[in-house]
């Protein structure tokens, strides 16, 4: 999706190591740095946060970007009262299909502590801010659901940014239950294979593996051929993706590496499958999804990490 013409500058010359720990403000190249060539980076005119490394290329027309912010970490004990705030996760929302294209977020030490329990309330029927799956408080009223299309549909509310990845603070966890962070998923898929992939990402979220993980996940909604069916009706009608994907970028002291997961959405228990069978490199994932991932990396780094052979990707991520 991006030009390969700049490889002549030398891949290794531009690789650089982490310059600070667990600080999402410094884990991303400065958008004002003119020395790093990047022809496909996001514009930050309408979405200032779109320069962050977890963001793919924004589609623009017919979509809105929702950036969820708030308290990310509520330390306990002697550190109680010291809060970390910032970007929780972001969503690109298709206002015609009433569905998200992706959720993207970061994982690093300070944001990953388990300080709170998973958000849960007694079902109330009406779609309110204190529902189990509320409307997105960051989305304007014209694009809100009037009823929850998932109920009685036979599909789970499939988290895209997982609740389990946001247990540092109540607010951060609560935001993951917004309907804009959901995609319809078969229960066997949601709780089995998809859940196994999410657990795998959390195993990489450790200090001896990463400085920061940049994650972008979602289901295929752009093309009708990649949609199984629609559920709900009227303004509450939403698509059921035929495929789901994960794109993960790791930054550590040696540089960057990236991996993609691509999986068909089936009502089957595939939890015994070796995840290596679902691994693709980012170039292939971009071809399958039509999404340009990690577009804010300098071009030579982006080209190198995204084109790595499948065998080398599996080896780099320990999924041989």
PDB file of C-alpha atoms in Angstrom, residues 51-199:
ATOM      1  CA  UNK A  51       0.087  10.414  14.116  1.00  0.00           C
ATOM      2  CA  UNK A  52       0.360   7.703  16.806  1.00  0.00           C
ATOM      3  CA  UNK A  53       1.897   4.444  15.624  1.00  0.00           C
ATOM      4  CA  UNK A  54      -1.137   2.272  16.354  1.00  0.00           C
ATOM      5  CA  UNK A  55      -3.236   4.238  13.845  1.00  0.00           C
ATOM      6  CA  UNK A  56      -3.660   2.817  10.335  1.00  0.00           C
ATOM      7  CA  UNK A  57      -4.308   5.101   7.397  1.00  0.00           C
ATOM      8  CA  UNK A  58      -7.669   6.787   7.920  1.00  0.00           C
ATOM      9  CA  UNK A  59     -10.297   6.104   5.280  1.00  0.00           C
ATOM     10  CA  UNK A  60     -11.888   9.506   5.661  1.00  0.00           C
ATOM     11  CA  UNK A  61     -15.092   9.974   3.648  1.00  0.00           C
ATOM     12  CA  UNK A  62     -18.124   8.396   5.338  1.00  0.00           C
ATOM     13  CA  UNK A  63     -16.230   7.653   8.531  1.00  0.00           C
ATOM     14  CA  UNK A  64     -15.508   9.399  11.803  1.00  0.00           C
ATOM     15  CA  UNK A  65     -12.637   8.764  14.195  1.00  0.00           C
ATOM     16  CA  UNK A  66     -13.432   8.475  17.891  1.00  0.00           C
ATOM     17  CA  UNK A  67     -10.530   8.908  20.313  1.00  0.00           C
ATOM     18  CA  UNK A  68     -11.348   7.680  23.804  1.00  0.00           C
ATOM     19  CA  UNK A  69      -9.421   9.417  26.551  1.00  0.00           C
ATOM     20  CA  UNK A  70      -9.486   9.340  30.325  1.00  0.00           C
ATOM     21  CA  UNK A  71      -7.918   7.729  33.372  1.00  0.00           C
ATOM     22  CA  UNK A  72      -5.754   4.771  32.358  1.00  0.00           C
ATOM     23  CA  UNK A  73      -4.188   3.731  35.639  1.00  0.00           C
ATOM     24  CA  UNK A  74      -5.375   3.989  39.241  1.00  0.00           C
ATOM     25  CA  UNK A  75      -2.419   2.931  41.397  1.00  0.00           C
ATOM     26  CA  UNK A  76      -3.152   1.397  44.767  1.00  0.00           C
ATOM     27  CA  UNK A  77      -1.333   1.244  48.089  1.00  0.00           C
ATOM     28  CA  UNK A  78       1.364   3.826  48.688  1.00  0.00           C
ATOM     29  CA  UNK A  79       0.905   5.225  45.169  1.00  0.00           C
ATOM     30  CA  UNK A  80      -2.839   5.695  45.498  1.00  0.00           C
ATOM     31  CA  UNK A  81      -3.913   9.069  44.214  1.00  0.00           C
ATOM     32  CA  UNK A  82      -1.347   9.151  41.392  1.00  0.00           C
ATOM     33  CA  UNK A  83      -3.293   8.722  38.175  1.00  0.00           C
ATOM     34  CA  UNK A  84      -2.159   8.281  34.604  1.00  0.00           C
ATOM     35  CA  UNK A  85      -4.390   9.782  31.935  1.00  0.00           C
ATOM     36  CA  UNK A  86      -4.229   9.795  28.151  1.00  0.00           C
ATOM     37  CA  UNK A  87      -5.531   8.046  25.042  1.00  0.00           C
ATOM     38  CA  UNK A  88      -7.280   4.786  25.906  1.00  0.00           C
ATOM     39  CA  UNK A  89      -8.111   3.485  22.423  1.00  0.00           C
ATOM     40  CA  UNK A  90      -9.422   4.835  19.124  1.00  0.00           C
ATOM     41  CA  UNK A  91     -12.048   3.699  16.613  1.00  0.00           C
ATOM     42  CA  UNK A  92     -12.836   4.450  12.983  1.00  0.00           C
ATOM     43  CA  UNK A  93     -16.625   4.354  12.693  1.00  0.00           C
ATOM     44  CA  UNK A  94     -18.530   3.839   9.436  1.00  0.00           C
ATOM     45  CA  UNK A  95     -21.574   6.068   9.868  1.00  0.00           C
ATOM     46  CA  UNK A  96     -23.538   4.375   7.058  1.00  0.00           C
ATOM     47  CA  UNK A  97     -23.023   0.785   8.179  1.00  0.00           C
ATOM     48  CA  UNK A  98     -23.160   1.691  11.877  1.00  0.00           C
ATOM     49  CA  UNK A  99     -20.031  -0.382  12.396  1.00  0.00           C
ATOM     50  CA  UNK A 100     -16.383   0.045  13.194  1.00  0.00           C
ATOM     51  CA  UNK A 101     -13.569  -0.672  10.753  1.00  0.00           C
ATOM     52  CA  UNK A 102     -11.054  -1.101  13.565  1.00  0.00           C
ATOM     53  CA  UNK A 103     -10.051  -0.271  17.113  1.00  0.00           C
ATOM     54  CA  UNK A 104      -6.405   0.607  17.800  1.00  0.00           C
ATOM     55  CA  UNK A 105      -4.528   1.009  21.061  1.00  0.00           C
ATOM     56  CA  UNK A 106      -1.184   0.717  22.824  1.00  0.00           C
ATOM     57  CA  UNK A 107       0.032  -1.741  25.444  1.00  0.00           C
ATOM     58  CA  UNK A 108       2.908  -0.851  27.769  1.00  0.00           C
ATOM     59  CA  UNK A 109       3.744  -1.337  31.443  1.00  0.00           C
ATOM     60  CA  UNK A 110       1.895   1.520  33.122  1.00  0.00           C
ATOM     61  CA  UNK A 111      -1.341   0.885  31.274  1.00  0.00           C
ATOM     62  CA  UNK A 112      -1.349  -2.862  31.875  1.00  0.00           C
ATOM     63  CA  UNK A 113      -1.749  -3.204  35.636  1.00  0.00           C
ATOM     64  CA  UNK A 114      -4.794  -5.095  36.903  1.00  0.00           C
ATOM     65  CA  UNK A 115      -6.204  -2.582  39.376  1.00  0.00           C
ATOM     66  CA  UNK A 116      -9.941  -2.996  38.701  1.00  0.00           C
ATOM     67  CA  UNK A 117     -12.446  -5.711  37.882  1.00  0.00           C
ATOM     68  CA  UNK A 118     -14.221  -6.115  34.544  1.00  0.00           C
ATOM     69  CA  UNK A 119     -17.148  -3.705  34.222  1.00  0.00           C
ATOM     70  CA  UNK A 120     -20.461  -5.469  34.785  1.00  0.00           C
ATOM     71  CA  UNK A 121     -23.973  -4.321  35.635  1.00  0.00           C
ATOM     72  CA  UNK A 122     -27.389  -5.934  35.940  1.00  0.00           C
ATOM     73  CA  UNK A 123     -29.113  -5.801  32.515  1.00  0.00           C
ATOM     74  CA  UNK A 124     -31.709  -3.025  32.447  1.00  0.00           C
ATOM     75  CA  UNK A 125     -33.236  -3.469  29.010  1.00  0.00           C
ATOM     76  CA  UNK A 126     -33.068   0.174  27.928  1.00  0.00           C
ATOM     77  CA  UNK A 127     -29.919   1.428  26.222  1.00  0.00           C
ATOM     78  CA  UNK A 128     -28.524   3.882  28.796  1.00  0.00           C
ATOM     79  CA  UNK A 129     -25.047   5.044  29.905  1.00  0.00           C
ATOM     80  CA  UNK A 130     -25.139   2.450  32.698  1.00  0.00           C
ATOM     81  CA  UNK A 131     -26.088  -0.450  30.396  1.00  0.00           C
ATOM     82  CA  UNK A 132     -23.712  -3.380  30.070  1.00  0.00           C
ATOM     83  CA  UNK A 133     -23.052  -2.238  26.500  1.00  0.00           C
ATOM     84  CA  UNK A 134     -23.825   1.493  26.357  1.00  0.00           C
ATOM     85  CA  UNK A 135     -23.846   3.842  23.413  1.00  0.00           C
ATOM     86  CA  UNK A 136     -20.517   5.552  22.876  1.00  0.00           C
ATOM     87  CA  UNK A 137     -20.500   8.766  24.902  1.00  0.00           C
ATOM     88  CA  UNK A 138     -17.957  10.222  22.448  1.00  0.00           C
ATOM     89  CA  UNK A 139     -20.231   9.713  19.402  1.00  0.00           C
ATOM     90  CA  UNK A 140     -22.729  12.409  18.460  1.00  0.00           C
ATOM     91  CA  UNK A 141     -26.408  11.617  19.031  1.00  0.00           C
ATOM     92  CA  UNK A 142     -27.257  11.345  15.319  1.00  0.00           C
ATOM     93  CA  UNK A 143     -25.115   8.192  15.097  1.00  0.00           C
ATOM     94  CA  UNK A 144     -26.291   6.503  18.296  1.00  0.00           C
ATOM     95  CA  UNK A 145     -28.176   3.218  18.429  1.00  0.00           C
ATOM     96  CA  UNK A 146     -31.766   3.355  19.677  1.00  0.00           C
ATOM     97  CA  UNK A 147     -31.759  -0.329  20.670  1.00  0.00           C
ATOM     98  CA  UNK A 148     -28.922  -2.814  21.065  1.00  0.00           C
ATOM     99  CA  UNK A 149     -28.873  -4.870  17.818  1.00  0.00           C
ATOM    100  CA  UNK A 150     -26.869  -7.670  19.436  1.00  0.00           C
ATOM    101  CA  UNK A 151     -29.504  -8.822  21.903  1.00  0.00           C
ATOM    102  CA  UNK A 152     -31.337 -11.976  20.760  1.00  0.00           C
ATOM    103  CA  UNK A 153     -29.308 -11.996  17.537  1.00  0.00           C
ATOM    104  CA  UNK A 154     -27.359 -15.156  18.306  1.00  0.00           C
ATOM    105  CA  UNK A 155     -24.080 -13.215  18.257  1.00  0.00           C
ATOM    106  CA  UNK A 156     -21.846 -12.098  21.112  1.00  0.00           C
ATOM    107  CA  UNK A 157     -20.780  -8.533  21.736  1.00  0.00           C
ATOM    108  CA  UNK A 158     -17.228  -9.159  20.522  1.00  0.00           C
ATOM    109  CA  UNK A 159     -14.787  -6.716  22.119  1.00  0.00           C
ATOM    110  CA  UNK A 160     -12.180  -5.395  19.696  1.00  0.00           C
ATOM    111  CA  UNK A 161     -10.126  -3.517  22.289  1.00  0.00           C
ATOM    112  CA  UNK A 162     -10.429  -6.165  25.035  1.00  0.00           C
ATOM    113  CA  UNK A 163     -11.701  -5.454  28.512  1.00  0.00           C
ATOM    114  CA  UNK A 164      -8.827  -7.580  29.836  1.00  0.00           C
ATOM    115  CA  UNK A 165      -6.317  -5.199  28.226  1.00  0.00           C
ATOM    116  CA  UNK A 166      -7.760  -2.246  30.133  1.00  0.00           C
ATOM    117  CA  UNK A 167      -7.912  -3.174  33.818  1.00  0.00           C
ATOM    118  CA  UNK A 168      -5.756  -0.308  35.026  1.00  0.00           C
ATOM    119  CA  UNK A 169      -8.691   1.963  35.799  1.00  0.00           C
ATOM    120  CA  UNK A 170     -12.491   1.827  35.949  1.00  0.00           C
ATOM    121  CA  UNK A 171     -12.923   4.510  33.277  1.00  0.00           C
ATOM    122  CA  UNK A 172     -10.564   2.785  30.831  1.00  0.00           C
ATOM    123  CA  UNK A 173     -12.356  -0.542  31.285  1.00  0.00           C
ATOM    124  CA  UNK A 174     -15.829   0.966  31.062  1.00  0.00           C
ATOM    125  CA  UNK A 175     -15.022   2.585  27.718  1.00  0.00           C
ATOM    126  CA  UNK A 176     -14.198  -0.807  26.183  1.00  0.00           C
ATOM    127  CA  UNK A 177     -17.880  -1.752  26.576  1.00  0.00           C
ATOM    128  CA  UNK A 178     -19.116   0.985  24.236  1.00  0.00           C
ATOM    129  CA  UNK A 179     -21.051  -0.434  21.290  1.00  0.00           C
ATOM    130  CA  UNK A 180     -18.566   1.242  18.943  1.00  0.00           C
ATOM    131  CA  UNK A 181     -15.896  -1.144  20.260  1.00  0.00           C
ATOM    132  CA  UNK A 182     -17.973  -4.230  19.396  1.00  0.00           C
ATOM    133  CA  UNK A 183     -18.356  -6.505  16.405  1.00  0.00           C
ATOM    134  CA  UNK A 184     -20.861  -9.403  16.198  1.00  0.00           C
ATOM    135  CA  UNK A 185     -19.054 -12.678  16.842  1.00  0.00           C
ATOM    136  CA  UNK A 186     -20.146 -16.281  17.159  1.00  0.00           C
ATOM    137  CA  UNK A 187     -19.688 -17.368  20.769  1.00  0.00           C
ATOM    138  CA  UNK A 188     -17.445 -20.268  19.771  1.00  0.00           C
ATOM    139  CA  UNK A 189     -15.249 -17.812  17.893  1.00  0.00           C
ATOM    140  CA  UNK A 190     -15.308 -15.061  20.515  1.00  0.00           C
ATOM    141  CA  UNK A 191     -14.529 -17.236  23.517  1.00  0.00           C
ATOM    142  CA  UNK A 192     -12.234 -19.730  21.802  1.00  0.00           C
ATOM    143  CA  UNK A 193      -9.948 -18.764  18.912  1.00  0.00           C
ATOM    144  CA  UNK A 194     -10.331 -14.976  19.150  1.00  0.00           C
ATOM    145  CA  UNK A 195      -9.855 -15.167  22.907  1.00  0.00           C
ATOM    146  CA  UNK A 196      -6.741 -17.305  22.425  1.00  0.00           C
ATOM    147  CA  UNK A 197      -5.278 -14.688  20.082  1.00  0.00           C
ATOM    148  CA  UNK A 198      -5.957 -11.945  22.615  1.00  0.00           C
ATOM    149  CA  UNK A 199      -4.263 -13.962  25.344  1.00  0.00           C
TER     150      UNK A 199
END
